[in-house]
PDB file of C-alpha atoms and ligand atoms in Angstrom:
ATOM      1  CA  UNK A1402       0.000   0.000   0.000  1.00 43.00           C
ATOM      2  CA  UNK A1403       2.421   2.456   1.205  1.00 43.00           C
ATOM      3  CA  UNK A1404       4.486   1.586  -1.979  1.00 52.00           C
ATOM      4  CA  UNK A1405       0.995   2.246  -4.255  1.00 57.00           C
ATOM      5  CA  UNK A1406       0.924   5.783  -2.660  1.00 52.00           C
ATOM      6  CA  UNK A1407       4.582   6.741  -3.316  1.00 94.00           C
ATOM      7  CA  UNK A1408       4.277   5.818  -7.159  1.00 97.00           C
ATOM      8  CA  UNK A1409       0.974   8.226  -7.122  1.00 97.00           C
ATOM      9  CA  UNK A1410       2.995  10.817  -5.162  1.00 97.00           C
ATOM     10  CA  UNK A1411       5.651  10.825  -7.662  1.00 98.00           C
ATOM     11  CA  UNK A1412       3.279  10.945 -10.679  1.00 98.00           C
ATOM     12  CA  UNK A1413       1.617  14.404  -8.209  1.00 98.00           C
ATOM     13  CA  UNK A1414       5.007  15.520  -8.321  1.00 97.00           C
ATOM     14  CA  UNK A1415       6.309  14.799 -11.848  1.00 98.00           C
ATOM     15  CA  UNK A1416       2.879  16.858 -13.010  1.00 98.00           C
ATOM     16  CA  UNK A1417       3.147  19.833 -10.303  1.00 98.00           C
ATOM     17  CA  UNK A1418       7.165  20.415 -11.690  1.00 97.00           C
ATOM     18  CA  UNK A1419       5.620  20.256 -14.997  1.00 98.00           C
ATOM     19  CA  UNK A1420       3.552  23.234 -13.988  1.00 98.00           C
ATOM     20  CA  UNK A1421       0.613  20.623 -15.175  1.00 98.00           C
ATOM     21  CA  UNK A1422      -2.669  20.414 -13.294  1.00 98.00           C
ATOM     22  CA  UNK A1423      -3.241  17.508 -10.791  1.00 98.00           C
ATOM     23  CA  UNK A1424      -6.018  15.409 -12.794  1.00 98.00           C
ATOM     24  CA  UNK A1425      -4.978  12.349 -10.827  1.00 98.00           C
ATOM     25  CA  UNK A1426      -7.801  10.648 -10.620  1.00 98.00           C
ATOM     26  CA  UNK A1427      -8.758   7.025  -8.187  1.00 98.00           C
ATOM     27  CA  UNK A1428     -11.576   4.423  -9.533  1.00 97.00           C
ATOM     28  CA  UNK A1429     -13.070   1.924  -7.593  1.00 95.00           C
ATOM     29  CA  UNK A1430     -12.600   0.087 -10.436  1.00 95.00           C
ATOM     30  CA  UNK A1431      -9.836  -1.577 -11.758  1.00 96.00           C
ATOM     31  CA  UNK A1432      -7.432   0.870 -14.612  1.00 97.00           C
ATOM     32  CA  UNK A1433      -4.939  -1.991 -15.232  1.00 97.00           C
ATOM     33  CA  UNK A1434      -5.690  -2.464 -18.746  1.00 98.00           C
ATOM     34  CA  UNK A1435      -6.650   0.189 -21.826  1.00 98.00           C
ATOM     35  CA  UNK A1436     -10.005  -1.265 -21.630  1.00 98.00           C
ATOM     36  CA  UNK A1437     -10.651  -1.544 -17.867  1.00 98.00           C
ATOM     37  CA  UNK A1438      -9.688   2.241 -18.099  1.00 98.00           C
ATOM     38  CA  UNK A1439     -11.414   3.098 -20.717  1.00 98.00           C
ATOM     39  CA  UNK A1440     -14.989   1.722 -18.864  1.00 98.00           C
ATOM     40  CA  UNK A1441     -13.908   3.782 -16.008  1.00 97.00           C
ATOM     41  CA  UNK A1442     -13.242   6.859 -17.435  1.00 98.00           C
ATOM     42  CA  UNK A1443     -16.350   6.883 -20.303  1.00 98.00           C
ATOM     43  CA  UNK A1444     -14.118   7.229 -23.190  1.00 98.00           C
ATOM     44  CA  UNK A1445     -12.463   5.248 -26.241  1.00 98.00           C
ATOM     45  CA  UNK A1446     -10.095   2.996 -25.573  1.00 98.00           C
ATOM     46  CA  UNK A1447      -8.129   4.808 -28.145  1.00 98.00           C
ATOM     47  CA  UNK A1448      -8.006   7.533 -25.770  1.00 98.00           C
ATOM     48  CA  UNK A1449      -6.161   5.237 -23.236  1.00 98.00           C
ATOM     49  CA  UNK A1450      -2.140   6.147 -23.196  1.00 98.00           C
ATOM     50  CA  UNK A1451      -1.052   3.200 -22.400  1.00 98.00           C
ATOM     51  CA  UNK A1452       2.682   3.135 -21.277  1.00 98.00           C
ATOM     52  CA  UNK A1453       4.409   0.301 -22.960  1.00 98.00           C
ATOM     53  CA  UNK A1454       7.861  -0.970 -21.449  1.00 98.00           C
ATOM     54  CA  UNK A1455      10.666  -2.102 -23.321  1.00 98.00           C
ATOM     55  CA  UNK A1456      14.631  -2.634 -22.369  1.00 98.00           C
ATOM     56  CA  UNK A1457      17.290  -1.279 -24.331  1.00 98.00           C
ATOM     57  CA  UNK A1458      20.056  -3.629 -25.234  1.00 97.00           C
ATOM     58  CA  UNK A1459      23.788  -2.309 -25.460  1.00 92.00           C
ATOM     59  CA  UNK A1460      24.359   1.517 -24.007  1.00 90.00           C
ATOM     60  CA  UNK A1461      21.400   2.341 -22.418  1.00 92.00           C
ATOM     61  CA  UNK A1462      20.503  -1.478 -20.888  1.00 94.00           C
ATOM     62  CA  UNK A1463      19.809   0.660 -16.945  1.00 94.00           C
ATOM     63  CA  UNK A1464      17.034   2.424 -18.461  1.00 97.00           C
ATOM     64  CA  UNK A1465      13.325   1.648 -20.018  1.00 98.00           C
ATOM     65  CA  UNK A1466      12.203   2.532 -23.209  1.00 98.00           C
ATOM     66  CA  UNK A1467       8.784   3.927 -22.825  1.00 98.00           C
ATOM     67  CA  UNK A1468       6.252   4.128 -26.046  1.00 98.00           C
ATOM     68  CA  UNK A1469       3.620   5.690 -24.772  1.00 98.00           C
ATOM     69  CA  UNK A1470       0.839   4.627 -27.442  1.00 98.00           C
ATOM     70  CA  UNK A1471      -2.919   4.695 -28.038  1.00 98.00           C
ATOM     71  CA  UNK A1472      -4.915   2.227 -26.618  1.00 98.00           C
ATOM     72  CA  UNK A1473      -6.072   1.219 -29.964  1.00 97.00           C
ATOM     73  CA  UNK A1474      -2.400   0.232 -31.220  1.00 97.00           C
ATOM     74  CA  UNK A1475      -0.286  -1.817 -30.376  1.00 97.00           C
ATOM     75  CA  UNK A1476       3.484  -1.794 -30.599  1.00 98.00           C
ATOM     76  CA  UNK A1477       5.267  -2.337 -33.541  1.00 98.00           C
ATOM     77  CA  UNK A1478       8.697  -2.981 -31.639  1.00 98.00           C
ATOM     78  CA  UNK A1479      11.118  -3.143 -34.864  1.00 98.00           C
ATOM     79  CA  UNK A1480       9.602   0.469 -35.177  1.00 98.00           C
ATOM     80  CA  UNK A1481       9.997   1.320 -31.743  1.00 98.00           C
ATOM     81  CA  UNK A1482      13.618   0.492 -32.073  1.00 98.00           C
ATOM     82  CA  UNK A1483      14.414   2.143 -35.395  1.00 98.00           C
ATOM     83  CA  UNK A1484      12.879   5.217 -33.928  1.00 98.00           C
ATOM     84  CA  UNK A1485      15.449   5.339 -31.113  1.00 98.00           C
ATOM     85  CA  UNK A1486      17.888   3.671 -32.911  1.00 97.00           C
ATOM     86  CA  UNK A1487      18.564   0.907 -30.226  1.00 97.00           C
ATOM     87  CA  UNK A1488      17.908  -2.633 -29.912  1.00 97.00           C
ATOM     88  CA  UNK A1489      15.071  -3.475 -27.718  1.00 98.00           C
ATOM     89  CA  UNK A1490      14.009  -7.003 -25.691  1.00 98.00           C
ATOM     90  CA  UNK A1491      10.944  -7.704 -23.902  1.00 96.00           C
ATOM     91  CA  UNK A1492      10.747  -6.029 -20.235  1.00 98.00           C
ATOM     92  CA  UNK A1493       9.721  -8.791 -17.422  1.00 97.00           C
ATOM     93  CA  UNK A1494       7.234  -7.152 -14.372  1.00 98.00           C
ATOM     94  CA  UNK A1495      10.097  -7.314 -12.075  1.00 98.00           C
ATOM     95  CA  UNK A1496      12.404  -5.472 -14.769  1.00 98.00           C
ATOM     96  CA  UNK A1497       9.757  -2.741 -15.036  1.00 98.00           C
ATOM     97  CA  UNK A1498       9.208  -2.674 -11.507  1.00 98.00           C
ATOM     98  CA  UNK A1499      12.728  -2.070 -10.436  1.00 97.00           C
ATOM     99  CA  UNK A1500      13.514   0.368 -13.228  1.00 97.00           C
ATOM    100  CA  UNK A1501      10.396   2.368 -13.125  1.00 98.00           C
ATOM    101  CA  UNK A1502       9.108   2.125  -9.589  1.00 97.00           C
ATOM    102  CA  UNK A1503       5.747   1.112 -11.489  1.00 98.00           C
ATOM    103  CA  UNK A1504       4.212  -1.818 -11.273  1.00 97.00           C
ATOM    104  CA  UNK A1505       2.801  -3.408 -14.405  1.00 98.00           C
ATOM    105  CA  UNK A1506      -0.798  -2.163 -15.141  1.00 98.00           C
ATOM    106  CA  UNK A1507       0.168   1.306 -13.398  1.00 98.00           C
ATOM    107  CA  UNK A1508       3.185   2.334 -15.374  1.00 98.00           C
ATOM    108  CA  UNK A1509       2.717   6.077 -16.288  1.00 98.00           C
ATOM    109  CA  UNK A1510       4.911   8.188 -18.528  1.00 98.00           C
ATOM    110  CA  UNK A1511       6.175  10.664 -16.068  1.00 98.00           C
ATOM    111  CA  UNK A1512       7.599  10.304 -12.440  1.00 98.00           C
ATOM    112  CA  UNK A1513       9.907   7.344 -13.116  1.00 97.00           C
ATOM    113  CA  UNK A1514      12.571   6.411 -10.704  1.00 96.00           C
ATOM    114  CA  UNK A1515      15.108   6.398 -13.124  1.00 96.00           C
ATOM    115  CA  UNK A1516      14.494   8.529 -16.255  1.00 97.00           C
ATOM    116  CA  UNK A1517      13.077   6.383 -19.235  1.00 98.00           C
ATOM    117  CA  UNK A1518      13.547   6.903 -22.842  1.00 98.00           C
ATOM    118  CA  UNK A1519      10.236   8.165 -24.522  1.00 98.00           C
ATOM    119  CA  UNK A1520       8.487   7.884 -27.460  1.00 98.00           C
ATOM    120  CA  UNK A1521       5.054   9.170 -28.323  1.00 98.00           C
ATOM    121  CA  UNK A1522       2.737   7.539 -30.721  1.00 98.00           C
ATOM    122  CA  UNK A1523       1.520  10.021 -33.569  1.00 98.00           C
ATOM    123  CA  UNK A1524      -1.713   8.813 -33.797  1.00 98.00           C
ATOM    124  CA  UNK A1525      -2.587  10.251 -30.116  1.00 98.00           C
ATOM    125  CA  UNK A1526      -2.066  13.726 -31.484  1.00 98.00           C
ATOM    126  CA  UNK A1527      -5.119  13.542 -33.292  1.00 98.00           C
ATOM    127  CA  UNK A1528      -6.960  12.933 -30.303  1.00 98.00           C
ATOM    128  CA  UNK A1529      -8.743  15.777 -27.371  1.00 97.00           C
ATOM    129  CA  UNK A1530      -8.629  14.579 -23.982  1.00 98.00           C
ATOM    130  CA  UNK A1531      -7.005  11.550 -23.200  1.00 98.00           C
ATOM    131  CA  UNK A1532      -6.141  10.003 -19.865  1.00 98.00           C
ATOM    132  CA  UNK A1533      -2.986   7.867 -18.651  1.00 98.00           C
ATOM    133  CA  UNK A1534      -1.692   5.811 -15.658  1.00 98.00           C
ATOM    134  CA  UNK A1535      -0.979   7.033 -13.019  1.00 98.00           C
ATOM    135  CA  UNK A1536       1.001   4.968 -10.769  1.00 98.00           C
ATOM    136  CA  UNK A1537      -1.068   2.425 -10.136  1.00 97.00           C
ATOM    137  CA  UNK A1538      -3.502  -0.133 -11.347  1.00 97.00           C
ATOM    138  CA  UNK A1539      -6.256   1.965  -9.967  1.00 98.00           C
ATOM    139  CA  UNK A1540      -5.349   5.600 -10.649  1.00 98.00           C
ATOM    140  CA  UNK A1541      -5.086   7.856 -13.549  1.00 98.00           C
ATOM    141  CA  UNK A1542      -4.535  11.528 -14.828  1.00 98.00           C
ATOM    142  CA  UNK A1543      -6.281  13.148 -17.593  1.00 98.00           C
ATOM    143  CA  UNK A1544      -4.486  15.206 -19.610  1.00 98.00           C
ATOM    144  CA  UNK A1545      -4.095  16.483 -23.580  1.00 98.00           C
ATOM    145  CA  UNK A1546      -1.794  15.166 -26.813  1.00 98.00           C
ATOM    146  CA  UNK A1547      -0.128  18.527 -26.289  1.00 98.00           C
ATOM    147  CA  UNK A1548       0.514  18.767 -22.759  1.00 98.00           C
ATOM    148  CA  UNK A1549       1.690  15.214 -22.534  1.00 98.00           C
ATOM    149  CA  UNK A1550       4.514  16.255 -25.132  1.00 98.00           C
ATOM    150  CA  UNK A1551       5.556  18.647 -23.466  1.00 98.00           C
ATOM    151  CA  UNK A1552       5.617  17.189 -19.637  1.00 98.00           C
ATOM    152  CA  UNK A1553       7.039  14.005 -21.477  1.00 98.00           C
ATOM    153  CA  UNK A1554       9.498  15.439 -24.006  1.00 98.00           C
ATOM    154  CA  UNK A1555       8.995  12.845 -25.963  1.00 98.00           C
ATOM    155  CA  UNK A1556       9.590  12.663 -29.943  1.00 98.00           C
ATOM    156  CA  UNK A1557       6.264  11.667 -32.039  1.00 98.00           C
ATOM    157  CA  UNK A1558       6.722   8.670 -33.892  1.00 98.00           C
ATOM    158  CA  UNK A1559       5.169   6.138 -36.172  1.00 98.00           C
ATOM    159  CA  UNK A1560       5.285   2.866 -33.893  1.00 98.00           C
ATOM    160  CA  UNK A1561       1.938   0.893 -34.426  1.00 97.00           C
ATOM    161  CA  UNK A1562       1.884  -2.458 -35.812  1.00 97.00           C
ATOM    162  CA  UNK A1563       0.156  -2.908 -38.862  1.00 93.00           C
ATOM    163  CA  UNK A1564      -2.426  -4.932 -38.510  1.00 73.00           C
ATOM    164  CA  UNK A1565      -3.121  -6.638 -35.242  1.00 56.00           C
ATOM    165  CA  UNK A1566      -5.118  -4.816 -32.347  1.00 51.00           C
ATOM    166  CA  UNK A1567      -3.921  -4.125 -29.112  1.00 50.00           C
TER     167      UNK A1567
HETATM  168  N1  LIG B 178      -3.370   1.381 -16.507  1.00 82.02           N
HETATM  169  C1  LIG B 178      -3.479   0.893 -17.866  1.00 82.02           C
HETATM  170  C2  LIG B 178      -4.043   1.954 -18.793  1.00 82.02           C
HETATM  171  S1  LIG B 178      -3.066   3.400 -18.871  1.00 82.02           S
HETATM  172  C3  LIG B 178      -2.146   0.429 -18.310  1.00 82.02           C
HETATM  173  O1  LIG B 178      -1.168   0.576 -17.615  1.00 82.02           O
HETATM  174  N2  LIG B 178      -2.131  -0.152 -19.526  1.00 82.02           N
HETATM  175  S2  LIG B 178      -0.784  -0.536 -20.257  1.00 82.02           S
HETATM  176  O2  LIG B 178      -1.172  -1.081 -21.522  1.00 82.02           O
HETATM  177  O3  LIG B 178       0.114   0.560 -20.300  1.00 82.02           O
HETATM  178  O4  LIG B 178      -0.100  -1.620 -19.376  1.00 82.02           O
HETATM  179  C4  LIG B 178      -0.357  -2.938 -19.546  1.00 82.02           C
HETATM  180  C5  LIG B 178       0.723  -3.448 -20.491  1.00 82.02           C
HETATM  181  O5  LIG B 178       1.738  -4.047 -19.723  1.00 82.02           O
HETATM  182  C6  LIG B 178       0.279  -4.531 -21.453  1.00 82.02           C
HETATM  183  O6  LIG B 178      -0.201  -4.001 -22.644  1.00 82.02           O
HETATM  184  C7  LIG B 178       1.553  -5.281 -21.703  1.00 82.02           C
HETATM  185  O7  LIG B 178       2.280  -4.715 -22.787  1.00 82.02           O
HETATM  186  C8  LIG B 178       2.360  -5.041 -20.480  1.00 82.02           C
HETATM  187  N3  LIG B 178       2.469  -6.257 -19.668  1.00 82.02           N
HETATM  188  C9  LIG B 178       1.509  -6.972 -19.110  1.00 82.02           C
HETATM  189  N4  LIG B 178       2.016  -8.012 -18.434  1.00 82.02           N
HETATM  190  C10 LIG B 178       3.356  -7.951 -18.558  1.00 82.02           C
HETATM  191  C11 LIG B 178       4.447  -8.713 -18.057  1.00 82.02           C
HETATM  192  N5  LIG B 178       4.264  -9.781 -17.306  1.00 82.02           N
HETATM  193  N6  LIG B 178       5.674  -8.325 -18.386  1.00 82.02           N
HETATM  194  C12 LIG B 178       5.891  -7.246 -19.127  1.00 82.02           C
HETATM  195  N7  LIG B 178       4.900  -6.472 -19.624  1.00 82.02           N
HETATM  196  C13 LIG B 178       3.650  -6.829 -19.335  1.00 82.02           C
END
């Protein structure tokens, strides 16, 4: 518990340094998947910023690659990797966990323990309001394409698998 409430505090923080309002926001339900938060929060699952965890292979192994990504795409991660121009594996929940400070299903694309590499998928820019973890399975913020940009610094890029889903 205590542990859920310092990865919210640090996603309170991440958006106050930002100068970004705090839109954290708690269901009673669960938020651990695009579509559980998607039901909670009344809107598209496309609106959903899911943060998706990879790790870097070679010179920047200590740190995760986040693609933050649309809840109606999934990652392409040859893509992801050509965009960053790294290598990239699979991330296992303890992997995340320890580089992060998120647990799985509550990864958010700010207030990381150690600072991730970003991406952000295009396709969100074409969106209004969209919402995003938060820190834990149960919490999350609600912010714009724009604004998560900017808090983020992350470069737009074209990372969606073709075909399939998320
Ligand atoms: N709170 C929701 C909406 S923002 C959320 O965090 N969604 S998510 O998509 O960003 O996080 C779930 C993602 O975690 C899954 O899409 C999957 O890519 C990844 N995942 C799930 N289980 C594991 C696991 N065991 N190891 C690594 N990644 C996992």
């Amino acid at each position: 518990m205590s542990e859920q409430l310092g990865s919210v505090a640090r996603v309170r923080a991440a958006l106050s340094a930002a100068g970004h309002p705090d839109t954290i926001t708690e269901f009673p339900a669960s938020t651990r998947t695009a579509a559980d938060a998607a039901a909670a929060v009344g809107c598209t699952v496309a609106q959903i910023a899911k943060s998706i965890v990879f790790r870097p292979v070679g010179d920047h192994a200590g740190r995760a690659a986040v693609i933050i990504t649309s809840g109606a795409n999934r990652v392409d991660p040859a893509k992801a990797a050509a965009a960053l121009g790294m290598k990239l594996t699979r991330a296992d929940a303890d992997w995340v966990r320890a580089t992060t400070g998120f647990a799985i299903g509550g990864v958010a694309p700010i207030g990381h323990i150690t600072p991730p590499l970003l991406l952000l998928d295009e396709d969100l820019l074409a969106l209004d309001t969209i919402w995003a973890a938060a820190g834990t399975p149960t919490n999350v913020f609600q912010t714009t394409p724009a604004e998560l940009r900017r808090i983020t610094g992350a470069p737009v890029a074209d990372i969606k698998a073709a075909d399939k889903p998320a």
